Short mmCIF file of C-alpha atoms in Angstrom, two decimals:
data_model
loop_
_atom_site.label_atom_id
_atom_site.label_comp_id
_atom_site.label_asym_id
_atom_site.label_seq_id
_atom_site.Cartn_x
_atom_site.Cartn_y
_atom_site.Cartn_z
CA UNK X 27 -4.26 34.01 -43.28
CA UNK X 28 -2.71 34.57 -39.87
CA UNK X 29 -1.09 31.68 -38.12
CA UNK X 30 -2.27 31.12 -34.61
CA UNK X 31 0.42 30.33 -32.09
CA UNK X 32 -0.50 28.24 -29.12
CA UNK X 33 1.28 29.38 -26.01
CA UNK X 34 2.81 26.61 -24.00
CA UNK X 35 4.48 26.50 -20.66
CA UNK X 36 6.36 23.72 -18.99
CA UNK X 37 6.07 22.33 -15.53
CA UNK X 38 8.90 20.32 -14.05
CA UNK X 39 8.18 17.63 -11.52
CA UNK X 40 10.97 17.53 -8.97
CA UNK X 41 10.82 15.09 -6.08
CA UNK X 42 13.33 14.77 -3.26
CA UNK X 43 13.58 11.16 -2.12
CA UNK X 44 14.97 12.17 1.27
CA UNK X 45 12.22 14.71 2.02
CA UNK X 46 9.53 12.35 0.77
CA UNK X 47 10.77 9.49 2.94
CA UNK X 48 10.82 11.71 6.03
CA UNK X 49 7.31 13.10 5.48
CA UNK X 50 5.82 9.76 4.51
CA UNK X 51 7.02 8.07 7.67
CA UNK X 52 5.97 11.01 9.83
CA UNK X 53 2.44 10.78 8.38
CA UNK X 54 2.34 6.99 8.82
CA UNK X 55 3.44 7.28 12.44
CA UNK X 56 1.03 10.13 13.23
CA UNK X 57 -2.06 8.55 11.64
CA UNK X 58 -1.45 5.17 13.27
CA UNK X 59 -0.44 6.68 16.62
CA UNK X 60 -3.64 8.72 16.90
CA UNK X 61 -5.78 5.61 16.59
CA UNK X 62 -3.59 3.62 18.97
CA UNK X 63 -3.41 6.31 21.66
CA UNK X 64 -7.11 7.12 21.42
CA UNK X 65 -8.21 3.50 21.74
CA UNK X 66 -5.68 2.87 24.52
CA UNK X 67 -7.14 5.76 26.54
CA UNK X 68 -10.62 4.27 26.08
CA UNK X 69 -9.40 0.90 27.37
CA UNK X 70 -7.67 2.51 30.36
CA UNK X 71 -10.76 4.46 31.43
CA UNK X 72 -12.95 1.40 30.93
CA UNK X 73 -14.95 2.77 28.01
CA UNK X 74 -16.41 -0.23 26.18
CA UNK X 75 -17.55 1.51 23.03
CA UNK X 76 -15.66 3.78 20.64
CA UNK X 77 -15.93 7.56 20.70
CA UNK X 78 -16.67 9.40 17.47
CA UNK X 79 -13.17 10.90 17.30
CA UNK X 80 -11.38 7.59 17.85
CA UNK X 81 -13.63 5.88 15.28
CA UNK X 82 -12.22 8.27 12.66
CA UNK X 83 -8.81 6.61 13.16
CA UNK X 84 -9.99 3.11 14.12
CA UNK X 85 -8.09 0.67 11.89
CA UNK X 86 -10.89 -1.87 12.10
CA UNK X 87 -13.57 0.51 10.81
CA UNK X 88 -14.44 1.46 7.24
CA UNK X 89 -14.93 4.87 5.67
CA UNK X 90 -12.66 6.80 8.02
CA UNK X 91 -9.42 8.79 7.88
CA UNK X 92 -7.17 5.76 8.37
CA UNK X 93 -8.78 3.92 5.45
CA UNK X 94 -8.60 7.04 3.27
CA UNK X 95 -4.92 7.56 4.14
CA UNK X 96 -4.02 3.95 3.25
CA UNK X 97 -5.94 4.21 -0.01
CA UNK X 98 -4.16 7.46 -0.92
CA UNK X 99 -0.73 5.88 -0.32
CA UNK X 100 -1.62 3.00 -2.63
CA UNK X 101 -2.99 5.39 -5.27
CA UNK X 102 0.20 7.47 -5.17
CA UNK X 103 2.16 4.26 -5.82
CA UNK X 104 -0.13 3.46 -8.77
CA UNK X 105 0.29 6.96 -10.21
CA UNK X 106 4.10 6.89 -10.01
CA UNK X 107 4.18 3.41 -11.54
CA UNK X 108 1.96 4.67 -14.36
CA UNK X 109 4.33 7.55 -15.06
CA UNK X 110 7.33 5.20 -15.13
CA UNK X 111 5.46 2.77 -17.41
CA UNK X 112 4.59 5.53 -19.91
CA UNK X 113 8.20 6.75 -20.06
CA UNK X 114 9.50 3.19 -20.45
CA UNK X 115 6.96 2.52 -23.21
CA UNK X 116 8.02 5.65 -25.15
CA UNK X 117 11.65 4.59 -24.89
CA UNK X 118 10.91 1.00 -25.86
CA UNK X 119 12.59 -0.15 -22.66
CA UNK X 120 12.35 -3.72 -21.32
CA UNK X 121 9.90 -4.66 -18.57
CA UNK X 122 7.43 -1.94 -19.61
CA UNK X 123 4.54 -4.38 -19.16
CA UNK X 124 5.76 -5.23 -15.67
CA UNK X 125 5.72 -1.55 -14.65
CA UNK X 126 2.26 -1.07 -16.16
CA UNK X 127 0.86 -4.21 -14.52
CA UNK X 128 2.24 -3.07 -11.15
CA UNK X 129 0.41 0.23 -11.62
CA UNK X 130 -2.85 -1.63 -12.24
CA UNK X 131 -2.29 -3.87 -9.21
CA UNK X 132 -1.75 -0.90 -6.92
CA UNK X 133 -4.78 0.87 -8.37
CA UNK X 134 -6.85 -2.20 -7.48
CA UNK X 135 -5.32 -2.29 -3.97
CA UNK X 136 -6.26 1.37 -3.54
CA UNK X 137 -9.88 0.65 -4.50
CA UNK X 138 -9.92 -2.49 -2.35
CA UNK X 139 -8.75 -0.50 0.68
CA UNK X 140 -11.85 1.70 0.43
CA UNK X 141 -14.38 -0.87 -0.83
CA UNK X 142 -13.05 -3.89 1.13
CA UNK X 143 -13.51 -6.08 -1.95
CA UNK X 144 -11.43 -8.95 -0.57
CA UNK X 145 -13.56 -9.17 2.58
CA UNK X 146 -16.63 -9.95 0.46
CA UNK X 147 -15.04 -13.28 -0.44
CA UNK X 148 -14.70 -14.42 3.18
CA UNK X 149 -18.22 -15.77 3.76
CA UNK X 150 -18.53 -17.69 0.45
CA UNK X 151 -15.11 -19.28 1.03
CA UNK X 152 -16.00 -20.15 4.63
CA UNK X 153 -19.19 -21.84 3.49
CA UNK X 154 -17.28 -23.80 0.84
CA UNK X 155 -14.17 -24.83 2.80
CA UNK X 156 -14.98 -24.33 6.52
CA UNK X 157 -11.51 -22.93 7.31
CA UNK X 158 -10.31 -22.22 10.85
CA UNK X 159 -7.19 -21.15 12.66
CA UNK X 160 -4.72 -19.30 10.47
CA UNK X 161 -7.11 -19.55 7.50
CA UNK X 162 -10.16 -18.27 9.40
CA UNK X 163 -10.16 -15.08 7.32
CA UNK X 164 -10.70 -17.19 4.24
CA UNK X 165 -9.62 -14.63 1.63
CA UNK X 166 -6.00 -15.51 2.49
CA UNK X 167 -6.61 -18.87 0.83
CA UNK X 168 -6.85 -17.02 -2.48
CA UNK X 169 -4.24 -14.37 -1.67
CA UNK X 170 -1.39 -16.75 -0.74
CA UNK X 171 -1.13 -18.52 -4.13
CA UNK X 172 -1.55 -15.18 -5.91
CA UNK X 173 1.37 -13.70 -3.95
CA UNK X 174 3.54 -16.73 -4.81
CA UNK X 175 2.58 -16.43 -8.49
CA UNK X 176 3.37 -12.71 -8.42
CA UNK X 177 6.80 -13.41 -6.89
CA UNK X 178 7.62 -15.92 -9.63
CA UNK X 179 6.44 -13.65 -12.47
CA UNK X 180 8.36 -10.62 -11.12
CA UNK X 181 11.53 -12.44 -10.07
CA UNK X 182 13.47 -11.50 -13.22
CA UNK X 183 12.09 -7.96 -13.13
CA UNK X 184 13.30 -7.44 -9.55
CA UNK X 185 16.78 -8.83 -10.25
CA UNK X 186 17.18 -6.38 -13.14
CA UNK X 187 16.56 -3.38 -10.90
CA UNK X 188 19.49 -1.33 -9.51
CA UNK X 189 20.80 -2.83 -6.26
CA UNK X 190 19.39 -0.18 -3.90
CA UNK X 191 16.01 -0.16 -5.60
CA UNK X 192 15.92 -3.97 -5.57
CA UNK X 193 16.61 -4.11 -1.84
CA UNK X 194 13.93 -1.50 -1.12
CA UNK X 195 11.40 -3.27 -3.37
CA UNK X 196 11.97 -6.57 -1.55
CA UNK X 197 11.83 -4.87 1.87
CA UNK X 198 8.62 -3.06 0.91
CA UNK X 199 6.99 -6.22 -0.41
CA UNK X 200 7.98 -8.30 2.61
CA UNK X 201 6.74 -5.64 5.04
CA UNK X 202 3.42 -5.17 3.23
CA UNK X 203 2.75 -8.92 2.85
CA UNK X 204 3.64 -9.54 6.50
CA UNK X 205 1.08 -6.93 7.53
CA UNK X 206 -1.66 -7.78 5.05
CA UNK X 207 -1.37 -11.59 5.11
CA UNK X 208 0.90 -12.63 7.98
CA UNK X 209 -0.81 -10.65 10.71
CA UNK X 210 -4.24 -11.37 9.21
CA UNK X 211 -3.50 -15.10 9.53
CA UNK X 212 -2.26 -14.63 13.11
CA UNK X 213 -5.45 -12.68 13.81
CA UNK X 214 -7.51 -15.57 12.46
CA UNK X 215 -5.70 -17.97 14.78
CA UNK X 216 -6.28 -15.65 17.75
CA UNK X 217 -9.99 -15.23 17.00
CA UNK X 218 -10.57 -18.99 16.80
CA UNK X 219 -8.53 -19.73 19.94
CA UNK X 220 -9.13 -19.03 23.62
CA UNK X 221 -7.50 -15.64 23.12
CA UNK X 222 -10.34 -14.60 20.81
CA UNK X 223 -12.37 -13.18 23.67
CA UNK X 224 -9.77 -10.46 24.25
CA UNK X 225 -10.67 -7.36 22.24
CA UNK X 226 -7.35 -5.79 23.34
CA UNK X 227 -5.30 -8.44 21.51
CA UNK X 228 -7.55 -8.29 18.44
CA UNK X 229 -7.28 -4.51 18.20
CA UNK X 230 -3.53 -4.64 18.80
CA UNK X 231 -3.16 -6.99 15.84
CA UNK X 232 -5.32 -4.71 13.69
CA UNK X 233 -3.08 -1.75 14.53
CA UNK X 234 0.07 -3.71 13.69
CA UNK X 235 -1.48 -4.97 10.45
CA UNK X 236 -2.37 -1.47 9.25
CA UNK X 237 0.97 -0.07 10.41
CA UNK X 238 3.05 -2.66 8.54
CA UNK X 239 0.94 -2.19 5.41
CA UNK X 240 1.45 1.58 5.54
CA UNK X 241 5.19 1.25 6.21
CA UNK X 242 5.52 -1.21 3.31
CA UNK X 243 3.82 1.18 0.90
CA UNK X 244 5.84 4.14 2.22
CA UNK X 245 9.08 2.21 1.57
CA UNK X 246 7.81 1.32 -1.91
CA UNK X 247 6.97 4.94 -2.80
CA UNK X 248 10.38 6.04 -1.56
CA UNK X 249 12.01 3.31 -3.67
CA UNK X 250 10.12 4.47 -6.77
CA UNK X 251 11.16 8.10 -6.30
CA UNK X 252 14.77 7.05 -5.70
CA UNK X 253 14.64 4.93 -8.85
CA UNK X 254 13.35 7.92 -10.84
CA UNK X 255 16.14 10.12 -9.53
CA UNK X 256 18.78 7.55 -10.51
CA UNK X 257 17.50 7.24 -14.10
CA UNK X 258 18.29 10.02 -16.56
CA UNK X 259 15.01 9.64 -18.47
CA UNK X 260 13.00 9.85 -15.24
CA UNK X 261 15.14 12.20 -13.18
CA UNK X 262 13.50 15.38 -14.42
CA UNK X 263 10.05 14.99 -15.91
CA UNK X 264 8.64 17.88 -17.92
CA UNK X 265 4.96 18.29 -18.70
CA UNK X 266 3.82 20.70 -21.42
CA UNK X 267 0.76 22.73 -20.57
CA UNK X 268 -1.09 23.98 -23.67
#
């Protein structure tokens, strides 16, 4: 009987943190700038609607390029976290569950960005609690305690990270939360105040919210890649293709 040999080849995944950081921030700036410039031109010429091109990059609209871009950034984070979690699990390293749970959280955030799951809770919560001002977008009432709980659960995990990675993780989290929750709460206050009639202010806050969210995720992805490069078991990943 002849033995059958299965040919295998290997593929090495090499990522440059510096190059990735540069390209990520260029993409974030370009995508957000297109929407800002396009809408600004419409305001300047007195156009009250939104042209088809600008709507593709409108941060307040669904199912467009801006939404897709944000979702992709979050999915990339989830994928990298999944890779790290698998390697940590095989090595029996501590905090494996924390890495895996982070991957699941970012996968949910990626889906939420496209499906706007959190926005579906606004009306039921408004009916139940009648919030106004900073809590007008009622989903923040649920998000705030969840963020605090997350911070408490991951406190030890963060302090066990290398110093540079820890600083970048905290910076990424603070930037993302400021955009997603902080500016959303400010937007709620603006909408329920006398300033609410100004669509310029409302759109400006939407742009800032999306921008800070994107920057936060870009910092986080860069931190993950840097962390992989600084760890021997993650520095050079090899996949076997059968």
